[in-house]
mmCIF file of C-alpha atoms (C1' of nucleotides) in Angstrom:
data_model
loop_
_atom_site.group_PDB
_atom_site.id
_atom_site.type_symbol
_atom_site.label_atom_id
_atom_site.label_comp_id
_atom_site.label_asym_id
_atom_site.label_seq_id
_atom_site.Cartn_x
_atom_site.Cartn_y
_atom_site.Cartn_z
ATOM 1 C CA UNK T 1 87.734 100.401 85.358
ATOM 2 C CA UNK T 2 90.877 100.909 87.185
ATOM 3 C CA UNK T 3 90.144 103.108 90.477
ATOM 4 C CA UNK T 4 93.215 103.642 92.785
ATOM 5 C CA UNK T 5 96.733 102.612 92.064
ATOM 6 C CA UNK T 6 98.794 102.155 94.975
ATOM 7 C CA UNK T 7 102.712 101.229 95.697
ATOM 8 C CA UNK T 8 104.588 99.308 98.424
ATOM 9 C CA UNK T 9 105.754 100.699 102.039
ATOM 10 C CA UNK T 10 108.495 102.702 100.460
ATOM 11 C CA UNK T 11 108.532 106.368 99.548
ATOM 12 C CA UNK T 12 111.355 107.362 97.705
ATOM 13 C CA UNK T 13 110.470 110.705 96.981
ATOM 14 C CA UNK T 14 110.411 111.567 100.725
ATOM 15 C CA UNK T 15 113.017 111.208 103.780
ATOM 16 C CA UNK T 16 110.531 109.269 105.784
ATOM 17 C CA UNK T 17 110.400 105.487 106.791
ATOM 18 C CA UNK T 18 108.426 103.118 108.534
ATOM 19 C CA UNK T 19 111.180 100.708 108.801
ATOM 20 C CA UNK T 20 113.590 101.937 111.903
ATOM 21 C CA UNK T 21 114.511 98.616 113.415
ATOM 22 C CA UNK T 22 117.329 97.363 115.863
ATOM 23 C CA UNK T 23 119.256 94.074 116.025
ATOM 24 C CA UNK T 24 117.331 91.459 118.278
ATOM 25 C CA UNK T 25 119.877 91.553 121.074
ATOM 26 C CA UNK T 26 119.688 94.937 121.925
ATOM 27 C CA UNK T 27 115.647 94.866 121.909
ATOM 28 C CA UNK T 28 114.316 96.578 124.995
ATOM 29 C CA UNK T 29 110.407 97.515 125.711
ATOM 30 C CA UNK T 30 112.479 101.087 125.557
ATOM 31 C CA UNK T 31 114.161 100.552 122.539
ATOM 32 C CA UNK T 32 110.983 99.532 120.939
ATOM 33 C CA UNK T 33 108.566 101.853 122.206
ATOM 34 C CA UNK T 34 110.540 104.471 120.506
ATOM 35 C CA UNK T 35 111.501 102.665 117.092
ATOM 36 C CA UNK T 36 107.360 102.278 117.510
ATOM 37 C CA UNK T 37 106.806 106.038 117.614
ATOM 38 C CA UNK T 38 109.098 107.164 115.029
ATOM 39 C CA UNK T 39 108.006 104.493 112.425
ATOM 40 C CA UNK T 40 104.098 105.599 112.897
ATOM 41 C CA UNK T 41 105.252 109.344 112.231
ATOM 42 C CA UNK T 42 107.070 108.183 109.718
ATOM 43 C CA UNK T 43 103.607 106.809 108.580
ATOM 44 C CA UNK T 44 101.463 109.230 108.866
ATOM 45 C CA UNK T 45 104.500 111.481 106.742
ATOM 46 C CA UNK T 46 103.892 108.851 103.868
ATOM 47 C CA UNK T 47 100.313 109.212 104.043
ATOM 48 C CA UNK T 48 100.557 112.707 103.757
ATOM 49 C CA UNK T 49 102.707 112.820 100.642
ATOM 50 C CA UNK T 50 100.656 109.975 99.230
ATOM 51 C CA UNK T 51 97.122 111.694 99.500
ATOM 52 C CA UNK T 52 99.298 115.451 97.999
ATOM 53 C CA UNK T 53 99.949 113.241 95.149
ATOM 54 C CA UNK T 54 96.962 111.445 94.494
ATOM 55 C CA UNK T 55 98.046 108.516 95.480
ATOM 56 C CA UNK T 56 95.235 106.685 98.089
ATOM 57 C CA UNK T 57 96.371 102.872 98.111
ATOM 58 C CA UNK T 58 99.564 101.818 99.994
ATOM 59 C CA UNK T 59 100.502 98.982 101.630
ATOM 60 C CA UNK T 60 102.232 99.318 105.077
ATOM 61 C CA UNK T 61 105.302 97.944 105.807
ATOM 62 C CA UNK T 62 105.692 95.132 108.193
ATOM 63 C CA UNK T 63 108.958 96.114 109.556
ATOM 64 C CA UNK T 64 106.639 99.249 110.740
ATOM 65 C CA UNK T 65 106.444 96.792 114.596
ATOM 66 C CA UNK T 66 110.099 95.853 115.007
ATOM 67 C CA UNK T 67 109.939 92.185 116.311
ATOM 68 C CA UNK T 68 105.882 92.324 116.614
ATOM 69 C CA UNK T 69 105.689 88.715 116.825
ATOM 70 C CA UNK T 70 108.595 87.757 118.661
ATOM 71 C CA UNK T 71 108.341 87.762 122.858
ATOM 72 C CA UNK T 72 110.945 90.305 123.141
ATOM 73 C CA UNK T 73 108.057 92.659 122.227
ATOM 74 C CA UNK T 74 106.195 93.397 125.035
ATOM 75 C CA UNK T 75 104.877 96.644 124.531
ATOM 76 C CA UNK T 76 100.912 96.820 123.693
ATOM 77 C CA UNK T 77 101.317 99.308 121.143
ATOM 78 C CA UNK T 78 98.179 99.130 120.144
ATOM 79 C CA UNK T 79 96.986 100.434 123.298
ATOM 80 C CA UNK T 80 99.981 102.943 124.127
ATOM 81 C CA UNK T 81 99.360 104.809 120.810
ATOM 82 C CA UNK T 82 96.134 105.044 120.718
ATOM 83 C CA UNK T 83 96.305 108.618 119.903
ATOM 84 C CA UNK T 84 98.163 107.988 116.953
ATOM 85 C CA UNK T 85 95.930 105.308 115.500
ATOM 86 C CA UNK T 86 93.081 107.722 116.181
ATOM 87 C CA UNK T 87 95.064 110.519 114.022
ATOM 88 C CA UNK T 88 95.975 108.035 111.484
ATOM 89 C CA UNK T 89 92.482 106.457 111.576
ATOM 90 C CA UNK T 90 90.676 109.900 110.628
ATOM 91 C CA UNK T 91 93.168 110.720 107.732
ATOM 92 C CA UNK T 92 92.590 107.386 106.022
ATOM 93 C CA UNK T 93 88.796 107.860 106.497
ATOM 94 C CA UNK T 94 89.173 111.349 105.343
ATOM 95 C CA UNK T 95 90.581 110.473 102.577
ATOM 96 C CA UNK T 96 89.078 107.573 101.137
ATOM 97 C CA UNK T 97 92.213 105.783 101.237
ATOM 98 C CA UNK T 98 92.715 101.859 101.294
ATOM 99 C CA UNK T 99 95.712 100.370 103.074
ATOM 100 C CA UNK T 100 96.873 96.644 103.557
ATOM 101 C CA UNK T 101 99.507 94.694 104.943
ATOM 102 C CA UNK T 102 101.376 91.804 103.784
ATOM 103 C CA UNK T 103 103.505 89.388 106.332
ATOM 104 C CA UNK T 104 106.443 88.185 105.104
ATOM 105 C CA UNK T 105 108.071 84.385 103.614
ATOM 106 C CA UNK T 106 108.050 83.362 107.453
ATOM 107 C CA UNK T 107 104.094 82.891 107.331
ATOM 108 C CA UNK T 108 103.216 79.411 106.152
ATOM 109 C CA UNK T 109 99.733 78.218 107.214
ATOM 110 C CA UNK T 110 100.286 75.302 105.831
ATOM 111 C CA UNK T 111 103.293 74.001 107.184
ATOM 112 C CA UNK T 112 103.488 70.174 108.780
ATOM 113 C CA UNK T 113 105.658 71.613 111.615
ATOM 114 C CA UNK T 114 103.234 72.816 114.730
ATOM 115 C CA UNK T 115 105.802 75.408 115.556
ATOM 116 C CA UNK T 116 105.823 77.198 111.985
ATOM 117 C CA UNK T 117 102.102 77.325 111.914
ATOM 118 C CA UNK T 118 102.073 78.772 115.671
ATOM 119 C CA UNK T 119 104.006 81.277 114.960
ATOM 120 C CA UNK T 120 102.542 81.878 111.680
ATOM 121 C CA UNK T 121 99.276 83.084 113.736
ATOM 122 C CA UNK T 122 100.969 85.393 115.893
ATOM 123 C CA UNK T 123 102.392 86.885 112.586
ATOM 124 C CA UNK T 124 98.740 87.240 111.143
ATOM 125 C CA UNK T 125 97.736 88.110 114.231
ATOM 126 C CA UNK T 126 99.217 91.567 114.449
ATOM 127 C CA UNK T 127 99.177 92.926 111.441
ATOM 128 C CA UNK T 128 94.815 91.801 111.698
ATOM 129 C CA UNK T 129 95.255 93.892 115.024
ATOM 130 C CA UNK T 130 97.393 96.639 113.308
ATOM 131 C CA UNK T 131 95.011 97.226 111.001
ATOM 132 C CA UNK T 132 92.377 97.199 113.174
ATOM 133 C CA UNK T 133 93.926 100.215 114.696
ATOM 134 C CA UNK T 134 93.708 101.941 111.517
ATOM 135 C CA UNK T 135 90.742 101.214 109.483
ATOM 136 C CA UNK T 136 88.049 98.975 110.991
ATOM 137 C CA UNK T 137 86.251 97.886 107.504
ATOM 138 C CA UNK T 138 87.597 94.978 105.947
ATOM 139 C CA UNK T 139 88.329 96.251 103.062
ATOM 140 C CA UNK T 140 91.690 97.338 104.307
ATOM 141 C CA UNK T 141 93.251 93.726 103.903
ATOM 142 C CA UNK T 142 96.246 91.388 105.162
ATOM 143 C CA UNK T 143 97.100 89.926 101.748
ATOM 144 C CA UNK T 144 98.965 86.400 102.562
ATOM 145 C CA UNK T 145 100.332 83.417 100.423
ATOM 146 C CA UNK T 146 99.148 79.773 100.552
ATOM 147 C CA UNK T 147 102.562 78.597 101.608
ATOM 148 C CA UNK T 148 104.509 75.566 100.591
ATOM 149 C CA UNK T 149 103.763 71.762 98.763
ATOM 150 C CA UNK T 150 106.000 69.607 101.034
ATOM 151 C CA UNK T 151 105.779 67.098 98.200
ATOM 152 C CA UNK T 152 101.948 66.732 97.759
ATOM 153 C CA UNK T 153 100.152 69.943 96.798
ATOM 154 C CA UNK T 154 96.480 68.424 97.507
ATOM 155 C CA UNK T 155 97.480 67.560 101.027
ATOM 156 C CA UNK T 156 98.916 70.915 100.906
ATOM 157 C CA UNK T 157 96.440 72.894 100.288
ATOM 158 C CA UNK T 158 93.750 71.123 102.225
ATOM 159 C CA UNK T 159 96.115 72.011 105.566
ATOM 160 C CA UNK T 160 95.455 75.815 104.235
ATOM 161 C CA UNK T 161 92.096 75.293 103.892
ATOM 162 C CA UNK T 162 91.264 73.585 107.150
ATOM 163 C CA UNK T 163 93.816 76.198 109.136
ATOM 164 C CA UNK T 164 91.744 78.816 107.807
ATOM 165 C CA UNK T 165 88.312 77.574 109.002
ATOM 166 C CA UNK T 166 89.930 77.161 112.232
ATOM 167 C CA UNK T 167 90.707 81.241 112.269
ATOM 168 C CA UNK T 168 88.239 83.158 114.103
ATOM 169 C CA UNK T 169 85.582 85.086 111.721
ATOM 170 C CA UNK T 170 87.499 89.014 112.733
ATOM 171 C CA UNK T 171 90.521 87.124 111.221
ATOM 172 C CA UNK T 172 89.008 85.728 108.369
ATOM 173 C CA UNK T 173 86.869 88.679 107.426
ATOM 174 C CA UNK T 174 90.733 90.848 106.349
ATOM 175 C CA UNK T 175 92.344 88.103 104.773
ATOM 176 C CA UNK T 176 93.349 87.390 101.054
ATOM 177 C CA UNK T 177 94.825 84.943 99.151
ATOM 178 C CA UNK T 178 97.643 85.791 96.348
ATOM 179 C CA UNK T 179 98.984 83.224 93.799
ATOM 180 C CA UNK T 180 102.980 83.199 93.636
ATOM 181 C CA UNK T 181 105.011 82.244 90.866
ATOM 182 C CA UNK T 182 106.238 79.058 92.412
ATOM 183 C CA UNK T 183 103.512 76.260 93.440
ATOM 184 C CA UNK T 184 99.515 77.723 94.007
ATOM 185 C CA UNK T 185 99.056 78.997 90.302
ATOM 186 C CA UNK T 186 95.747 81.632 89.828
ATOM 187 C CA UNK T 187 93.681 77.737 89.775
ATOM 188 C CA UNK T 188 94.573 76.787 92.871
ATOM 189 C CA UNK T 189 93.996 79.513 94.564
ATOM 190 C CA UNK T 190 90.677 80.030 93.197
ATOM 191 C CA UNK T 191 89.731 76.697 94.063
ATOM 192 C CA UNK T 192 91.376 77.700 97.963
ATOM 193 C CA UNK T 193 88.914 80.617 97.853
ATOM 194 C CA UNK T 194 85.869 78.322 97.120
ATOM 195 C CA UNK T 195 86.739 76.340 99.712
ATOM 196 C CA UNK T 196 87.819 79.382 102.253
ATOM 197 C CA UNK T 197 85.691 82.133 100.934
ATOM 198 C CA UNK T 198 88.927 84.341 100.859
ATOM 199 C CA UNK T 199 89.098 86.320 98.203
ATOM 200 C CA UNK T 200 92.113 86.423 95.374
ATOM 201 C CA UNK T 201 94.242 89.414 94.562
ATOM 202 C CA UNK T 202 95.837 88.767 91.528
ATOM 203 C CA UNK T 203 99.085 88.832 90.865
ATOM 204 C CA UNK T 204 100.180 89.656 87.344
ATOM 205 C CA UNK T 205 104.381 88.428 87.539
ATOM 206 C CA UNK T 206 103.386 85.510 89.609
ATOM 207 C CA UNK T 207 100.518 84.768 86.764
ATOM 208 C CA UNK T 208 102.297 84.977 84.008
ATOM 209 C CA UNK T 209 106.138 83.528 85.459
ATOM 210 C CA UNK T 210 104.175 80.242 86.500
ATOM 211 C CA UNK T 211 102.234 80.020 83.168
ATOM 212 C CA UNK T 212 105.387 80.056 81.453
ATOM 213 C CA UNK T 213 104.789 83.417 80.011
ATOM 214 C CA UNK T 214 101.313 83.500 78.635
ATOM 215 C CA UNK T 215 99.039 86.067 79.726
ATOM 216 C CA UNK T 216 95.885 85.732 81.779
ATOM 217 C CA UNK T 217 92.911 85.649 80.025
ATOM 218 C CA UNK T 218 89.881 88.128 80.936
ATOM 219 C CA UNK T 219 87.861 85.146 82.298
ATOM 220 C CA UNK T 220 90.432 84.178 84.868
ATOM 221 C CA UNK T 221 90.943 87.715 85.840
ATOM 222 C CA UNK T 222 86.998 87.646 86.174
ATOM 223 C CA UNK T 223 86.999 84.402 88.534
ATOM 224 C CA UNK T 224 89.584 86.399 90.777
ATOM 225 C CA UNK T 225 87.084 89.212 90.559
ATOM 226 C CA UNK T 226 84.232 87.430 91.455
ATOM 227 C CA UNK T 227 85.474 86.229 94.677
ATOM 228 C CA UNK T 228 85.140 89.759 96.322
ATOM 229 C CA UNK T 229 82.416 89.769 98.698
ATOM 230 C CA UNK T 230 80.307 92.111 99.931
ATOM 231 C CA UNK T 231 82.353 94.487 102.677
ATOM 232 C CA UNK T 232 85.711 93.090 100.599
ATOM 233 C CA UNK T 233 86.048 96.466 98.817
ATOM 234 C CA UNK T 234 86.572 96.783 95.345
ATOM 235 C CA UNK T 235 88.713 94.058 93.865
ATOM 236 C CA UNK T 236 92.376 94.134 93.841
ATOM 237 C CA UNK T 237 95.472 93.348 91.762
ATOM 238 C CA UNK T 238 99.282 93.626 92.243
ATOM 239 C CA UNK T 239 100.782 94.549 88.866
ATOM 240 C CA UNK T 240 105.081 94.438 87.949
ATOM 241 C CA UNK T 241 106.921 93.538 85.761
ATOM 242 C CA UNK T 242 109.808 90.927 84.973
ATOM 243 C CA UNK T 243 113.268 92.718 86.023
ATOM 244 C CA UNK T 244 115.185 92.370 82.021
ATOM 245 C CA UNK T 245 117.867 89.888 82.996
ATOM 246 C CA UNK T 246 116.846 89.139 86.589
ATOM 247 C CA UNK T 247 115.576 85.873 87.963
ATOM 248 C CA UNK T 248 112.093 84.506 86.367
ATOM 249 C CA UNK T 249 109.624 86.474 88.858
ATOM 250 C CA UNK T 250 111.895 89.006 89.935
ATOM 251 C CA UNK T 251 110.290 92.495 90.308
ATOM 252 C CA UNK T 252 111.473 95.406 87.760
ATOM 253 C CA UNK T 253 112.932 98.812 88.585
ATOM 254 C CA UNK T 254 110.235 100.295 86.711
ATOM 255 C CA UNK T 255 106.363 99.250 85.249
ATOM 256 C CA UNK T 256 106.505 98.307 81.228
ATOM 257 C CA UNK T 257 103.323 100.715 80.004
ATOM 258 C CA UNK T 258 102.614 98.593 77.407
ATOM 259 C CA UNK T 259 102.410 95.564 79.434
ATOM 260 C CA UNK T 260 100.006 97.863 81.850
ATOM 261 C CA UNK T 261 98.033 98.745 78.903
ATOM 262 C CA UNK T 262 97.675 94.910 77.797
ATOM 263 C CA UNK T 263 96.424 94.315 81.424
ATOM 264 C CA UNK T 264 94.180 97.097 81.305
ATOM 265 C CA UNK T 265 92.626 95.719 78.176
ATOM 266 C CA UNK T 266 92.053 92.407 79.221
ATOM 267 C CA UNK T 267 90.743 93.609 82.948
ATOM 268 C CA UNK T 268 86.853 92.930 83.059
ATOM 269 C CA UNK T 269 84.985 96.001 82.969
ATOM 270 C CA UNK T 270 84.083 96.557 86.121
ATOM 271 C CA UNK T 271 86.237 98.587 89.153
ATOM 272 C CA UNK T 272 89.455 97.337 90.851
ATOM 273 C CA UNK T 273 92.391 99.123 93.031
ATOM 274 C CA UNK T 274 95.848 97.918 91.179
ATOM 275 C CA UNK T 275 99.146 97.673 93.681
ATOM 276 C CA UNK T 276 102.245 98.185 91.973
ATOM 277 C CA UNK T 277 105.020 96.088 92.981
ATOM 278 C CA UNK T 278 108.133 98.037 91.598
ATOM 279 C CA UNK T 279 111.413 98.110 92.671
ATOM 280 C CA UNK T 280 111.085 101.740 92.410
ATOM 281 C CA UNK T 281 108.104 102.167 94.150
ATOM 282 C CA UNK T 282 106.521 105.615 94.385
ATOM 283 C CA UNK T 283 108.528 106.337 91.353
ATOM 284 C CA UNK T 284 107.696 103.740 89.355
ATOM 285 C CA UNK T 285 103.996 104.787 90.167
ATOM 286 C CA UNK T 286 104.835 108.539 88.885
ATOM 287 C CA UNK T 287 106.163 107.233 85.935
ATOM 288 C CA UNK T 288 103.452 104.811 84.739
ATOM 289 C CA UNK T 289 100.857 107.786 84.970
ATOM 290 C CA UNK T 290 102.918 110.116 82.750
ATOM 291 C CA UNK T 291 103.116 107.388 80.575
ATOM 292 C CA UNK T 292 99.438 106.396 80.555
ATOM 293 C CA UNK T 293 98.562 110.151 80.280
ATOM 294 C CA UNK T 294 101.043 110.917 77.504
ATOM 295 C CA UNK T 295 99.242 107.430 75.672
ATOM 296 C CA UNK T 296 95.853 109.817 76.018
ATOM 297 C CA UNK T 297 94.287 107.794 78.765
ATOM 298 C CA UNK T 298 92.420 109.133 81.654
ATOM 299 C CA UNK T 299 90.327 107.805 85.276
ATOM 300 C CA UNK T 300 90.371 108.284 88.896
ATOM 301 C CA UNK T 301 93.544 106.428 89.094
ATOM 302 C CA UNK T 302 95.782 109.577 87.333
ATOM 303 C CA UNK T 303 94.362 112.243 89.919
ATOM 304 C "C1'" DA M 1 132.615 109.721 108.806
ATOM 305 C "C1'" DA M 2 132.267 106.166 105.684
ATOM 306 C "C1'" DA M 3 132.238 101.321 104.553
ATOM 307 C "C1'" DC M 4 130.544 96.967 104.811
ATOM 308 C "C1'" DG M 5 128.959 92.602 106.857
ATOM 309 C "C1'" DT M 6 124.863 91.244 108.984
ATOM 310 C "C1'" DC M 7 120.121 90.777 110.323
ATOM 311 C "C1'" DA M 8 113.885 86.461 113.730
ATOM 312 C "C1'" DA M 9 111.492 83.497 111.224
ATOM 313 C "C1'" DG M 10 110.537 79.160 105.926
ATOM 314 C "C1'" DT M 11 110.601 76.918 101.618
ATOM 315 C "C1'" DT M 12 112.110 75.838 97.150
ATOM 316 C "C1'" DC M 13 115.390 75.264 93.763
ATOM 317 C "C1'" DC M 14 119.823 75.261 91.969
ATOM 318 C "C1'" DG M 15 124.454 73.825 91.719
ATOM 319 C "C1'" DC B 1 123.297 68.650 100.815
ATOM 320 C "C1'" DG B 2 124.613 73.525 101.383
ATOM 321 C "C1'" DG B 3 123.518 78.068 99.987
ATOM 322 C "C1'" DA B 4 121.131 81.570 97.333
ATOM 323 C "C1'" DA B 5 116.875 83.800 96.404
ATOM 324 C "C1'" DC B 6 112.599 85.752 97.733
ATOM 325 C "C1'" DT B 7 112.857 91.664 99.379
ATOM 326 C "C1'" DT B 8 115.699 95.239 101.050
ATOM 327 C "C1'" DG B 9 116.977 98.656 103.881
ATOM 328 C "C1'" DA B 10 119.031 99.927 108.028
ATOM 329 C "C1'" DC B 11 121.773 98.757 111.934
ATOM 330 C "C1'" DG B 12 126.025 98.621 114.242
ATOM 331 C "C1'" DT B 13 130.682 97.327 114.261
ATOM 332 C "C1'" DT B 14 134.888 98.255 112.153
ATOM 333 C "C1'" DT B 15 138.044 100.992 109.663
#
DNA sequence: AAACGTCAAGTTCCG
DNA sequence: CGGAACTTGACGTTT
């Protein structure tokens, strides 16, 4: 049974962001410290409206660190604001809310080239240390993608798997692997997690763009199921739908309810959190309830 | 004050 | 082989 549904870094029914940023060459310790602040107000504003509306799965910008990874970001956040970490910390845990983060196109594992994969770790590497500001228990996850074939998947994919086992075990304990619509279908990234032990959150769009439009069965959606540990938290899924006349795997404005509903029906009964991946975000998330409401159905998700 | 071109990073695919 | 698309606003320079 569906339990949360959640929606990405964006509230648009609020003034509040997480994403003040500057231009790289005007990046000071100064500069930063304050973008810094303001971003985890804005933060603990979106929590706020988030928990008013029922709403207790969100996944937190990356842009909330301007430049986190680059060396013109000096300042140990993590240590200066402490105080709002602690603040944040207790309203998550309050609240029974689940929050994860998801680094951008730039991390590739698996790359050939030493320098992409460096810097791929220091990417990981915050957002792991972000979120272990906020909620220690690895449920709270840093959801990441396989990366590229470079012209042979198998070799690929074994680079993933080996730069994984190389991670440290604090590392490996957030981490999750996602399918994309391009080259590591739902298969091969269940066959990643056997050989990793990360678990898969599901991606609907991706699924179904890269299986040339058929839907997932409740068997595969099971296999992605099972690979929650233990301490993983409850299984999760990102749901969206095709934008009408966009680009195959482009995200909608909105969430098709009737596409939910078939994904509802073929989910395995047992719990899972569902991340909406909308366009427009909070709003999108607002209107899928009314709908699923309005179609006479009911859970924890429609608080 | 508004408009608009630009912004750290990688990879794939399209033309 | 160069450029758009991922995703997407917000910055900052120009008008």
């Amino acid at each position: 049974m569906l339990r949360r549904l959640g929606y990405v870094a964006i509230a648009l029914s609020i003034e509040a962001t997480t994403n003040r940023t500057c231009r790289l060459r005007n990046a000071t310790p100064a500069l930063l410290r304050r973008l810094i602040a303001l971003n985890l107000e804005g933060l603990h504003a979106v929590l706020q409206f988030n928990v008013q509306n029922g709403i207790l799965l969100y996944r937190i910008s990356s842009q909330i660190i301007p430049f986190a990874s680059h060396p013109v970001n000096r300042v140990p956040w993590w240590d200066e604001f402490r105080a709002d970490f602690e603040r944040l910390r207790a309203f998550i845990r309050r609240h029974d809310m689940r929050v994860s983060m998801h680094p951008g196109q730039f991390t590739v594992l698996n790359s050939p080239r030493a320098a992409v994969v460096e810097a791929s770790l220091k990417e990981i590497e915050w957002h792991i240390r972000f979120l272990d500001c906020l909620a220690p228990d690895a449920s709270h996850k840093v959801v990441i993608h396989v990366g590229g074939a470079y012209g042979n998947k198998v070799a690929a994919a074994d680079r993933f798997v080996q730069a994984v086992r190389r991670l440290p075990e604090s590392w490996r304990r957030r981490l999750v692997i996602e399918n994309d619509e391009r080259v590591y279908a739902t298969e091969d990234v269940l066959a990643i997690s056997r050989a990793t032990g990360l678990p898969v959150a599901f991606d609907w769009l991706h699924h179904t763009a890269s299986s040339g439009g058929r839907l997932p069965t409740t068997r595969t959606l099971e296999a992605c199921f099972d690979t929650w540990k233990e301490g993983d938290g409850l299984p999760k899924v990102h749901f969206s739908s095709q934008a009408p006349g966009g680009r195959k795997g482009q995200h909608a404005n909105w969430i098709r309810a009737a596409e939910f509903e078939r994904f509802l029906e073929t989910a395995p009964e047992r719990d899972f959190d569902c991340m909406l991946e909308a366009k427009c975000k909070d709003l999108a998330l607002f209107r899928l309830r009314r709908e699923l409401q309005r179609r006479g159905m009911a859970g924890p998700w429609a608080a």
